[in-house]
Coordinates of C-alpha atoms in Angstrom, one line a residue:
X254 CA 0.0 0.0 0.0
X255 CA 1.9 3.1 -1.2
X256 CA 0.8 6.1 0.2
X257 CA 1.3 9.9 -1.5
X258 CA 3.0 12.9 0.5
X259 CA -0.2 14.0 1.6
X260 CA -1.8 11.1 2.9
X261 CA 1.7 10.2 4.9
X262 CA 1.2 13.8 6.2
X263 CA -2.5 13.2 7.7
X264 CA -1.8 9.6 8.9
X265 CA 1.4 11.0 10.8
X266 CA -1.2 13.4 12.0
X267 CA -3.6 11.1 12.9
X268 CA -1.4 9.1 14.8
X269 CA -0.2 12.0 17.1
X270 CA -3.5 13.8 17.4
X271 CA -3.2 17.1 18.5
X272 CA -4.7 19.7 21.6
X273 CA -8.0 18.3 22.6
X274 CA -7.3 14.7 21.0
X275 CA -5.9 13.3 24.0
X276 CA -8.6 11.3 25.0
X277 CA -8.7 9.8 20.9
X278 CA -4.9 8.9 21.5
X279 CA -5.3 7.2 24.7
X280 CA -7.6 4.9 23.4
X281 CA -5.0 4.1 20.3
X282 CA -2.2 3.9 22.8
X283 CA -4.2 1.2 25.2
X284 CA -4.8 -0.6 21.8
X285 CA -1.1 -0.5 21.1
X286 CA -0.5 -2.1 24.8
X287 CA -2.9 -4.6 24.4
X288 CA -1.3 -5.8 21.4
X289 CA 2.2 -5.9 22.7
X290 CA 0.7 -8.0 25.7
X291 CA -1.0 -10.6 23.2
X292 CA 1.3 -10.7 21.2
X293 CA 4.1 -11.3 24.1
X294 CA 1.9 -13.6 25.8
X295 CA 1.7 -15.9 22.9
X296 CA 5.2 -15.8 21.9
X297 CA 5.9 -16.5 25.8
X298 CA 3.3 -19.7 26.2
X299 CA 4.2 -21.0 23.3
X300 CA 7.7 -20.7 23.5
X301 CA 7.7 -22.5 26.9
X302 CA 5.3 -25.1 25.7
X303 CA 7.7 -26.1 22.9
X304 CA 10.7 -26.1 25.5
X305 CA 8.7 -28.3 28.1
X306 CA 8.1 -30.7 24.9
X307 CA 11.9 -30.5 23.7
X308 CA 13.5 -30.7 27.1
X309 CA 11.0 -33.7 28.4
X310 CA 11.8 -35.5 25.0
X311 CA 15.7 -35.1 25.2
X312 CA 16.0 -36.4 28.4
X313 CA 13.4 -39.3 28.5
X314 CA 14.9 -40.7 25.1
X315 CA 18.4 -39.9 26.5
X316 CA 17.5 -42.3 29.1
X317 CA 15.5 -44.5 27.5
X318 CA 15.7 -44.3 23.7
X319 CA 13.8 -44.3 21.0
X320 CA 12.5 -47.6 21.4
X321 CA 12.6 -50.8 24.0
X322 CA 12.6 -54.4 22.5
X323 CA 10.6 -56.0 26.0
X324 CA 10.7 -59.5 26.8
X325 CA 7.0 -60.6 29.0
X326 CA 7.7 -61.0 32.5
X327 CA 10.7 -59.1 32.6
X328 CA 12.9 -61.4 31.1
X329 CA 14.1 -61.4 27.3
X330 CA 14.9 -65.1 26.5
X331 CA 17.6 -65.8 23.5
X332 CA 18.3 -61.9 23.8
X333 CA 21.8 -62.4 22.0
X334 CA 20.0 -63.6 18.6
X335 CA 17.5 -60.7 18.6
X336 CA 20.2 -58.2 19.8
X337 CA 21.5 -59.2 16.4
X338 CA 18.5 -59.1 14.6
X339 CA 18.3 -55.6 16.1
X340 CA 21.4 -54.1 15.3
X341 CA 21.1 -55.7 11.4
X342 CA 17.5 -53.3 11.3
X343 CA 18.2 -50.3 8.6
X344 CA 17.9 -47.4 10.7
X345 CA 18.6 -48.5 13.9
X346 CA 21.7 -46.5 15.0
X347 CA 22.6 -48.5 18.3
X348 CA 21.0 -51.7 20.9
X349 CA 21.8 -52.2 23.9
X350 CA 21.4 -54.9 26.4
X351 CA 19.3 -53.5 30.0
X352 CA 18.0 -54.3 33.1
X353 CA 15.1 -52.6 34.7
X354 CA 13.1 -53.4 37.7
X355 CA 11.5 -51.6 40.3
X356 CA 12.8 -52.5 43.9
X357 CA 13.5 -50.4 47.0
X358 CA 16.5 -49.0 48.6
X359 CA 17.3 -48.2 52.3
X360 CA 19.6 -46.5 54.3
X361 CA 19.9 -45.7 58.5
X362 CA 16.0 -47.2 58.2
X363 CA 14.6 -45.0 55.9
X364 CA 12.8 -46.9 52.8
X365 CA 12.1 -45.8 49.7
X366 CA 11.4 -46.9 46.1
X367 CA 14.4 -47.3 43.6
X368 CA 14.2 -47.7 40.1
X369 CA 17.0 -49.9 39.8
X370 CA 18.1 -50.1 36.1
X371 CA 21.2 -52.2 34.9
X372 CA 23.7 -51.1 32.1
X373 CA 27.0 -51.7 30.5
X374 CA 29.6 -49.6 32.2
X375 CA 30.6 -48.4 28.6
X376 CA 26.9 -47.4 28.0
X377 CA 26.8 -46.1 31.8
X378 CA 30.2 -43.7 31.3
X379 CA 28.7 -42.1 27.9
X380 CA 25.3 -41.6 28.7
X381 CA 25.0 -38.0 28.0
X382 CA 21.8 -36.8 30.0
X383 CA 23.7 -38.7 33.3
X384 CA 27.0 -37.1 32.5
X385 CA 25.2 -33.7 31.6
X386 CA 25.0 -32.4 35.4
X387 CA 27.2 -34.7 37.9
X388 CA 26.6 -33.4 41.8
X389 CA 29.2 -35.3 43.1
X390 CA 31.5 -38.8 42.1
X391 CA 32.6 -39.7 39.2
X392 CA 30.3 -42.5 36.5
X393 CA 34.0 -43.7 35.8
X394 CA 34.0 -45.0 39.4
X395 CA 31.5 -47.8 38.0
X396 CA 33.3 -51.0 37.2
X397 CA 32.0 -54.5 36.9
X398 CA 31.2 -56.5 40.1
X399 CA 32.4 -53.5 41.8
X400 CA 29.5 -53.3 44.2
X401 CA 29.2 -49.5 43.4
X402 CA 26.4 -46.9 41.9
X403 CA 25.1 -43.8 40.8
X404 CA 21.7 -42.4 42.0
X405 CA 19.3 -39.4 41.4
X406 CA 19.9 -36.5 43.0
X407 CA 16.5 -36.2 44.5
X408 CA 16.7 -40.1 45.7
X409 CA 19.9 -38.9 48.0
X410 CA 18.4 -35.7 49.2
X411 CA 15.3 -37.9 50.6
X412 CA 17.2 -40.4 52.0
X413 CA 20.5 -38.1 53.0
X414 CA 22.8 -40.5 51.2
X415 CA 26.2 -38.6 50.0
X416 CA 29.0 -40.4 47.8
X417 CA 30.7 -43.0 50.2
X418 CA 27.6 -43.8 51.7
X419 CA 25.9 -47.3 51.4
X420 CA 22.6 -47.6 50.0
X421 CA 21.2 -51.4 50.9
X422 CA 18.5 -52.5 47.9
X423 CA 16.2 -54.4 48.5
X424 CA 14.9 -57.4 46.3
X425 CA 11.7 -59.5 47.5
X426 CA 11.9 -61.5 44.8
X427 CA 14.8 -63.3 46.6
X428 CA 15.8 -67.2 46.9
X429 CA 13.6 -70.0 47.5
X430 CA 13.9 -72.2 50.7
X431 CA 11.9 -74.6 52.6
X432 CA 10.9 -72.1 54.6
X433 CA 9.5 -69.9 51.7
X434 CA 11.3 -67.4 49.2
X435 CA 14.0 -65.0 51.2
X436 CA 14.2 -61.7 49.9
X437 CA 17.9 -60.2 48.6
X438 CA 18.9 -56.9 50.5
X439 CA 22.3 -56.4 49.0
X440 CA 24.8 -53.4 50.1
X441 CA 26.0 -50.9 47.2
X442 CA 28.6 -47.8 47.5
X443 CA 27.4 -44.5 45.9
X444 CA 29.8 -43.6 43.7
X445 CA 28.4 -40.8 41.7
X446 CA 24.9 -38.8 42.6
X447 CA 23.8 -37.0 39.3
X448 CA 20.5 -34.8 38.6
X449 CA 18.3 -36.0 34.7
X450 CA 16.2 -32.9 35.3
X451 CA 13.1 -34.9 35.3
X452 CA 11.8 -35.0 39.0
X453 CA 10.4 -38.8 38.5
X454 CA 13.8 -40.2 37.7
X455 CA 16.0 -38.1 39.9
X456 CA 14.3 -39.6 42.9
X457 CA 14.3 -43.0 41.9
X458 CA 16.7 -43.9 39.3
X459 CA 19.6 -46.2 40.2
X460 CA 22.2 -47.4 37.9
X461 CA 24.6 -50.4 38.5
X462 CA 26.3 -52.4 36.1
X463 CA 24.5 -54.9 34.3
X464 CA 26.5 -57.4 36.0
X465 CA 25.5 -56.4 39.4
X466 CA 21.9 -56.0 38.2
X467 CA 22.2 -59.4 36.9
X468 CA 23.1 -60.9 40.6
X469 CA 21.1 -58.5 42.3
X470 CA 18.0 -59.9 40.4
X471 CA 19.0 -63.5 40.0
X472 CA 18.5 -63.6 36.5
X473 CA 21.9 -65.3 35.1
X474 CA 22.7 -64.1 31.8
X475 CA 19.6 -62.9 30.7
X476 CA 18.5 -59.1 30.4
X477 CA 15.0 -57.8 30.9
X478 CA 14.9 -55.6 27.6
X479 CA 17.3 -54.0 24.4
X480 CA 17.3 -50.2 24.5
X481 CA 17.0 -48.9 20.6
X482 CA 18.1 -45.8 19.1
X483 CA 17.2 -45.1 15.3
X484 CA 18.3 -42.4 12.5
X485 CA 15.0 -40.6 13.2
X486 CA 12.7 -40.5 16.4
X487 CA 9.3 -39.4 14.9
X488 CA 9.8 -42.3 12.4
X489 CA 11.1 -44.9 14.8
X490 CA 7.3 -47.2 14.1
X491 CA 8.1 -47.2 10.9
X492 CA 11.7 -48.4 11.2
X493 CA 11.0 -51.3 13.9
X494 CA 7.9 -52.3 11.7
X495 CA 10.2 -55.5 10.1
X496 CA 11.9 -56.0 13.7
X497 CA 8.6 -56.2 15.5
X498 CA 7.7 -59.3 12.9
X499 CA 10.2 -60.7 13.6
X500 CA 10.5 -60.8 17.4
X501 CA 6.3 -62.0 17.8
X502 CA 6.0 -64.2 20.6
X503 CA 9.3 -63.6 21.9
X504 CA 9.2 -59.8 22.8
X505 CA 7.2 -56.8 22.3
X506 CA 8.9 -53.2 20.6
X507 CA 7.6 -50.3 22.9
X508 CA 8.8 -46.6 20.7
X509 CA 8.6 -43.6 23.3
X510 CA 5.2 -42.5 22.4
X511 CA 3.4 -45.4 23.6
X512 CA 5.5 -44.9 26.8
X513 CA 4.7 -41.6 27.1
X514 CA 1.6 -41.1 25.3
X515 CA -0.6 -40.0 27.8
X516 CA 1.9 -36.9 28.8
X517 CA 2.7 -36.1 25.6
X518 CA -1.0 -35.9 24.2
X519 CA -1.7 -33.6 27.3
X520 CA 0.8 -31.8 25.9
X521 CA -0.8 -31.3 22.3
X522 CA -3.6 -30.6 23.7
X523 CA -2.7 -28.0 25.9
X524 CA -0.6 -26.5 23.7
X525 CA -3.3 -26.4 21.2
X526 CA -5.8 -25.0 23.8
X527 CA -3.1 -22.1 24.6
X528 CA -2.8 -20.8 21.3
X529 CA -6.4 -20.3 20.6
X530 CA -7.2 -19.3 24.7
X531 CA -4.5 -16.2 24.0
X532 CA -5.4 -15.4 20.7
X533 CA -8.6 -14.0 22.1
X534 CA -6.2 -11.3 23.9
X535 CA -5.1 -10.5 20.9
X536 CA -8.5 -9.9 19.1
X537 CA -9.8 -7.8 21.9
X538 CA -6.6 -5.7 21.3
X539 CA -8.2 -5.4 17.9
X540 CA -11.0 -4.3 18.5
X541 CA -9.2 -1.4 20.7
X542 CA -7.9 -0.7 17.5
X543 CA -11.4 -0.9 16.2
X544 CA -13.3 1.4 18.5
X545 CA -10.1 4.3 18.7
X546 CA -10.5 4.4 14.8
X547 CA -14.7 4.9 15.1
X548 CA -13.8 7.6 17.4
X549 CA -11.2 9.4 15.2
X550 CA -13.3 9.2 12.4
X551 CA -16.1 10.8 13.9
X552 CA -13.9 13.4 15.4
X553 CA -12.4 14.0 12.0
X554 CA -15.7 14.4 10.5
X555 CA -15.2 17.9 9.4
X556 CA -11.9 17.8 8.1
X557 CA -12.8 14.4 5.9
X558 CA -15.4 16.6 4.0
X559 CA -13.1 19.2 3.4
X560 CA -10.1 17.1 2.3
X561 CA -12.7 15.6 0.2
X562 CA -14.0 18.8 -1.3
X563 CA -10.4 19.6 -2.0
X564 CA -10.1 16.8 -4.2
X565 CA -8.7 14.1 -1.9
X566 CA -10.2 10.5 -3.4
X567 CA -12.0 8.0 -1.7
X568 CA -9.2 5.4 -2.0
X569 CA -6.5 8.1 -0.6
X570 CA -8.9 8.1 2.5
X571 CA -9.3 4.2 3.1
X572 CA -5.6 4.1 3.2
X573 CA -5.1 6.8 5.6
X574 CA -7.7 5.4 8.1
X575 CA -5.9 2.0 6.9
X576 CA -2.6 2.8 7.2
X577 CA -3.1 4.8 11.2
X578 CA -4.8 1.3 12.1
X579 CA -1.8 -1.3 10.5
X580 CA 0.9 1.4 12.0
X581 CA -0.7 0.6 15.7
X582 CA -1.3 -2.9 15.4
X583 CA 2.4 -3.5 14.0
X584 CA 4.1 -1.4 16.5
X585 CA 2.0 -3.1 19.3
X586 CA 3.4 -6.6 17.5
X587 CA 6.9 -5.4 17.3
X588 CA 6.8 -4.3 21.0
X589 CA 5.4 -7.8 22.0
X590 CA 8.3 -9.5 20.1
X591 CA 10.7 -7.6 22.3
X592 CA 8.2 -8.1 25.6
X593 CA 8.5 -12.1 24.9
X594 CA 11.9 -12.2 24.4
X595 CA 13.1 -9.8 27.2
X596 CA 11.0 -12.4 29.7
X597 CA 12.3 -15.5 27.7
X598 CA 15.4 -14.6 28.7
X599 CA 15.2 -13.9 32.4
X600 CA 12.2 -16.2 32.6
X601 CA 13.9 -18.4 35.6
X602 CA 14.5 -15.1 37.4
X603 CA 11.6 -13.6 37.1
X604 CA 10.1 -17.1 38.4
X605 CA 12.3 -16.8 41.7
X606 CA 11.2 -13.4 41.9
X607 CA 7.7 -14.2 41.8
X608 CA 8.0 -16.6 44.0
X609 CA 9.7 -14.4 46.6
X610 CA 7.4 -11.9 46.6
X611 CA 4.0 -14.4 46.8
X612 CA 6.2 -17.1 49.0
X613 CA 4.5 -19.7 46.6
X614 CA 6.5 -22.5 45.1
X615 CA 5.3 -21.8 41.0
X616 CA 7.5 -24.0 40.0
X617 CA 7.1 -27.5 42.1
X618 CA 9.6 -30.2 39.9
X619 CA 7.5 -32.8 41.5
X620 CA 4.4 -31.6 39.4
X621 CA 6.4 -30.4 36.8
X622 CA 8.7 -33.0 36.2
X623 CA 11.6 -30.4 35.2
X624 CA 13.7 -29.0 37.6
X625 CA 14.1 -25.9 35.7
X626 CA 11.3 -23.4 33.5
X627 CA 12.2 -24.3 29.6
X628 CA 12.0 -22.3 27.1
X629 CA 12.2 -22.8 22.9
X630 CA 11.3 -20.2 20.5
X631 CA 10.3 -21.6 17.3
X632 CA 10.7 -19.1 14.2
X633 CA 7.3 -20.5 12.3
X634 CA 5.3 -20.2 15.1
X635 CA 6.7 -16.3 15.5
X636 CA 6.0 -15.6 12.3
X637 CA 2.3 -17.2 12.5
X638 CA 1.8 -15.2 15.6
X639 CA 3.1 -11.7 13.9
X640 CA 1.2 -12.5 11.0
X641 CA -1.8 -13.2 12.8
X642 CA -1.6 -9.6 14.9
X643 CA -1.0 -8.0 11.9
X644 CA -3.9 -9.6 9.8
X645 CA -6.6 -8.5 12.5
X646 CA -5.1 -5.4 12.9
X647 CA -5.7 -4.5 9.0
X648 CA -9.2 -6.1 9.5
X649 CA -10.0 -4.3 12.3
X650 CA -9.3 -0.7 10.3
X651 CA -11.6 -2.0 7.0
X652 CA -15.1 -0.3 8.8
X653 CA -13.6 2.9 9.5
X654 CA -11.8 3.5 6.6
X655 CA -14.6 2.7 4.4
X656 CA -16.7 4.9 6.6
X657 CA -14.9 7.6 6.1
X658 CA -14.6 7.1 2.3
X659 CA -18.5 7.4 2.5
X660 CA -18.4 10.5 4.2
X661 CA -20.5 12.9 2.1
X662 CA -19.2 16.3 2.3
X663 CA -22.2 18.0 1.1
X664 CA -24.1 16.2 4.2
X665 CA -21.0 17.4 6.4
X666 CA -20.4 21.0 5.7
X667 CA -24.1 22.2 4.4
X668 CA -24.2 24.9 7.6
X669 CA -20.6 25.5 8.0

């Protein structure tokens, strides 16, 4: 929309009304405000939603991959041959052999549960989400039949366990005697205490080497499952597809949505829910934008009919009135774009700060399974949002502008 000299003169005016406009230009600057707020908001929720997503996905498939290969009743018979089988799938990038079970662990008489989960010490020293934040030991302390382990940080905060200390697990699923079955407590050093990020691991997760999770459970040889990484996560169905044929009645593949399904359709969901709940800030923005426009035209009345009478078309009009509306809806958009970003990035700060001043905990790790506020701003989304703002904004000035195209000056100016 190109606009002549004059018509860039009036809308400047029109933007910056002058003595006895003041009330006209608060209305246009609450407009602008509520825009930049929308706008922000949006940019904010979504921005965290996507980061919640991102950060629970890293570190649940960092744990657990992209897929498990499951044997039924927790043990995975002939688990060399479909290791094999596994590893020979196109796609899959890496298998490895795991023990999980869920036990219980105590310490100076204090019991709680323990995810006990059993892995190659190679596997163990590389993991990346356990070497990403180490609170004390060393994962190169692990070594085969060493009797030592690494725990969540939250599992040694409950319990008070520090490295040194020995944590005692307990197995009820012990020996059989004549006198019926004994359960196992067995005695393991901490060796390294390490935080995932999500709260449900960290206060549960214990890893041993699969050696010591093999005596610990009496299982022999055998493993309970074959952890699966492919070339591409959202495809990983697709990829196990021949692998799952081929292990029927011996195992069943598990990918990490049907693990997580239910938290990561809440997530959709919400996410979904978000975006349209927050839009509607942004539309009543628009209509601020709406009503400040009604009001300047009717002010400018007079002056339409005699810009009109001096030869000033109907089109040159609509893209004044046009152009003052767009000009308030895009600065209120570009203002939100700096709002959102500004709190993305002091967003755990201004958490703490809240939280200071209300003395409530917004931010409970136990209900939201991260330890820390995420955040991942995803240019498409920006752009939709932007777009969006801007689109209502131009609607919004349509009425208006076309009104005071209409205006007929003979109507206007007959007793001037």
């Amino acid at each position: 929309m190109i606009l002549s000299r004059y018509e860039r003169m009036i809308a400047k005016r029109y933007l910056l009304p002058g003595k006895g406009e003041g009330f006209i230009f608060l209305v246009a600057g609450i407009s602008l405000v509520a825009v930049m707020l929308g706008v922000a908001a949006l940019i904010i929720v979504m921005s965290v939603m996507n980061g919640f997503r991102a950060e629970l996905f890293d570190k649940i498939v960092g744990l657990n991959g992209h897929a498990v290969v499951q044997g039924y009743g927790g043990r995975l018979p002939d688990w060399q041959s479909i290791l094999k089988e596994t590893r020979a799938t196109p796609g899959v990038t890496s298998a490895t052999p795991m023990i999980e079970q869920p036990l219980a662990g105590i310490f100076q008489g204090r019991f709680e549960p323990a995810l006990v989960r059993g892995m190659s010490v190679a596997d163990i020293r590389d993991n990346k989400t356990m070497k990403a934040k180490i609170i004390a030991g060393n994962l190169n302390s692990l070594t085969p039949g060493g009797g030592k382990i690494a725990i969540g940080s939250r599992l040694a905060e409950n319990m008070g366990l520090q490295v040194g200390d020995t944590l005692t697990v307990y197995n009820p699923a012990g020996r059989a005697t004549p006198f019926g079955t004994v359960p196992r407590e067995v005695g393991y050093q901490v060796a390294c205490i390490f935080e995932v990020g999500i709260y449900d691991y960290d206060k549960a997760l214990v890893v041993m080497p699969i050696q010591d999770a093999q005596t610990l459970l009496l299982m022999g040889d055998m493993v309970s499952m074959i952890e699966v990484e492919t070339v591409n996560a959202d495809k990983v169905g697709q990829i196990l597809e021949p692998l799952a044929a081929k292990v029927a009645g011996r195992a069943v593949i598990t990918d990490w949505r049907q693990m997580n399904s239910s938290l990561f359709e809440a997530l959709a969901v919400e996410r979904v829910a978000m975006f349209v709940v927050l839009s509607i800030i942004v539309l009543v923005a628009v209509f601020n934008i709406l009503s400040s426009l009604i009001m300047l035209v009717r002010a400018k009345t007079r002056d339409i009919a005699i810009l009109r009478t001096m030869g000033a078309s109907r089109s040159g009009l609509v893209k004044i009135f046009m152009t003052v509306g767009v000009t308030i809806g895009a600065l209120g958009t570009g203002a939100g774009i700096v709002l959102g970003f500004a709190f993305l990035a002091f967003r755990q700060s201004m958490v703490e700060a809240i939280q200071f001043v209300t003395g409530q905990n917004l931010w409970d790790p136990s209900v939201r399974f991260l330890s820390d506020l995420p955040a991942k701003a995803d240019p498409v989304e920006i752009t939709v949002i932007c777009v969006m703002a801007l689109l209502f904004s131009f609607l919004a000035t349509l009425y208006p502008a076309f009104k005071a195209a209409n205006t007929d000056p003979v109507q206007v100016l007959r007793y001037e």
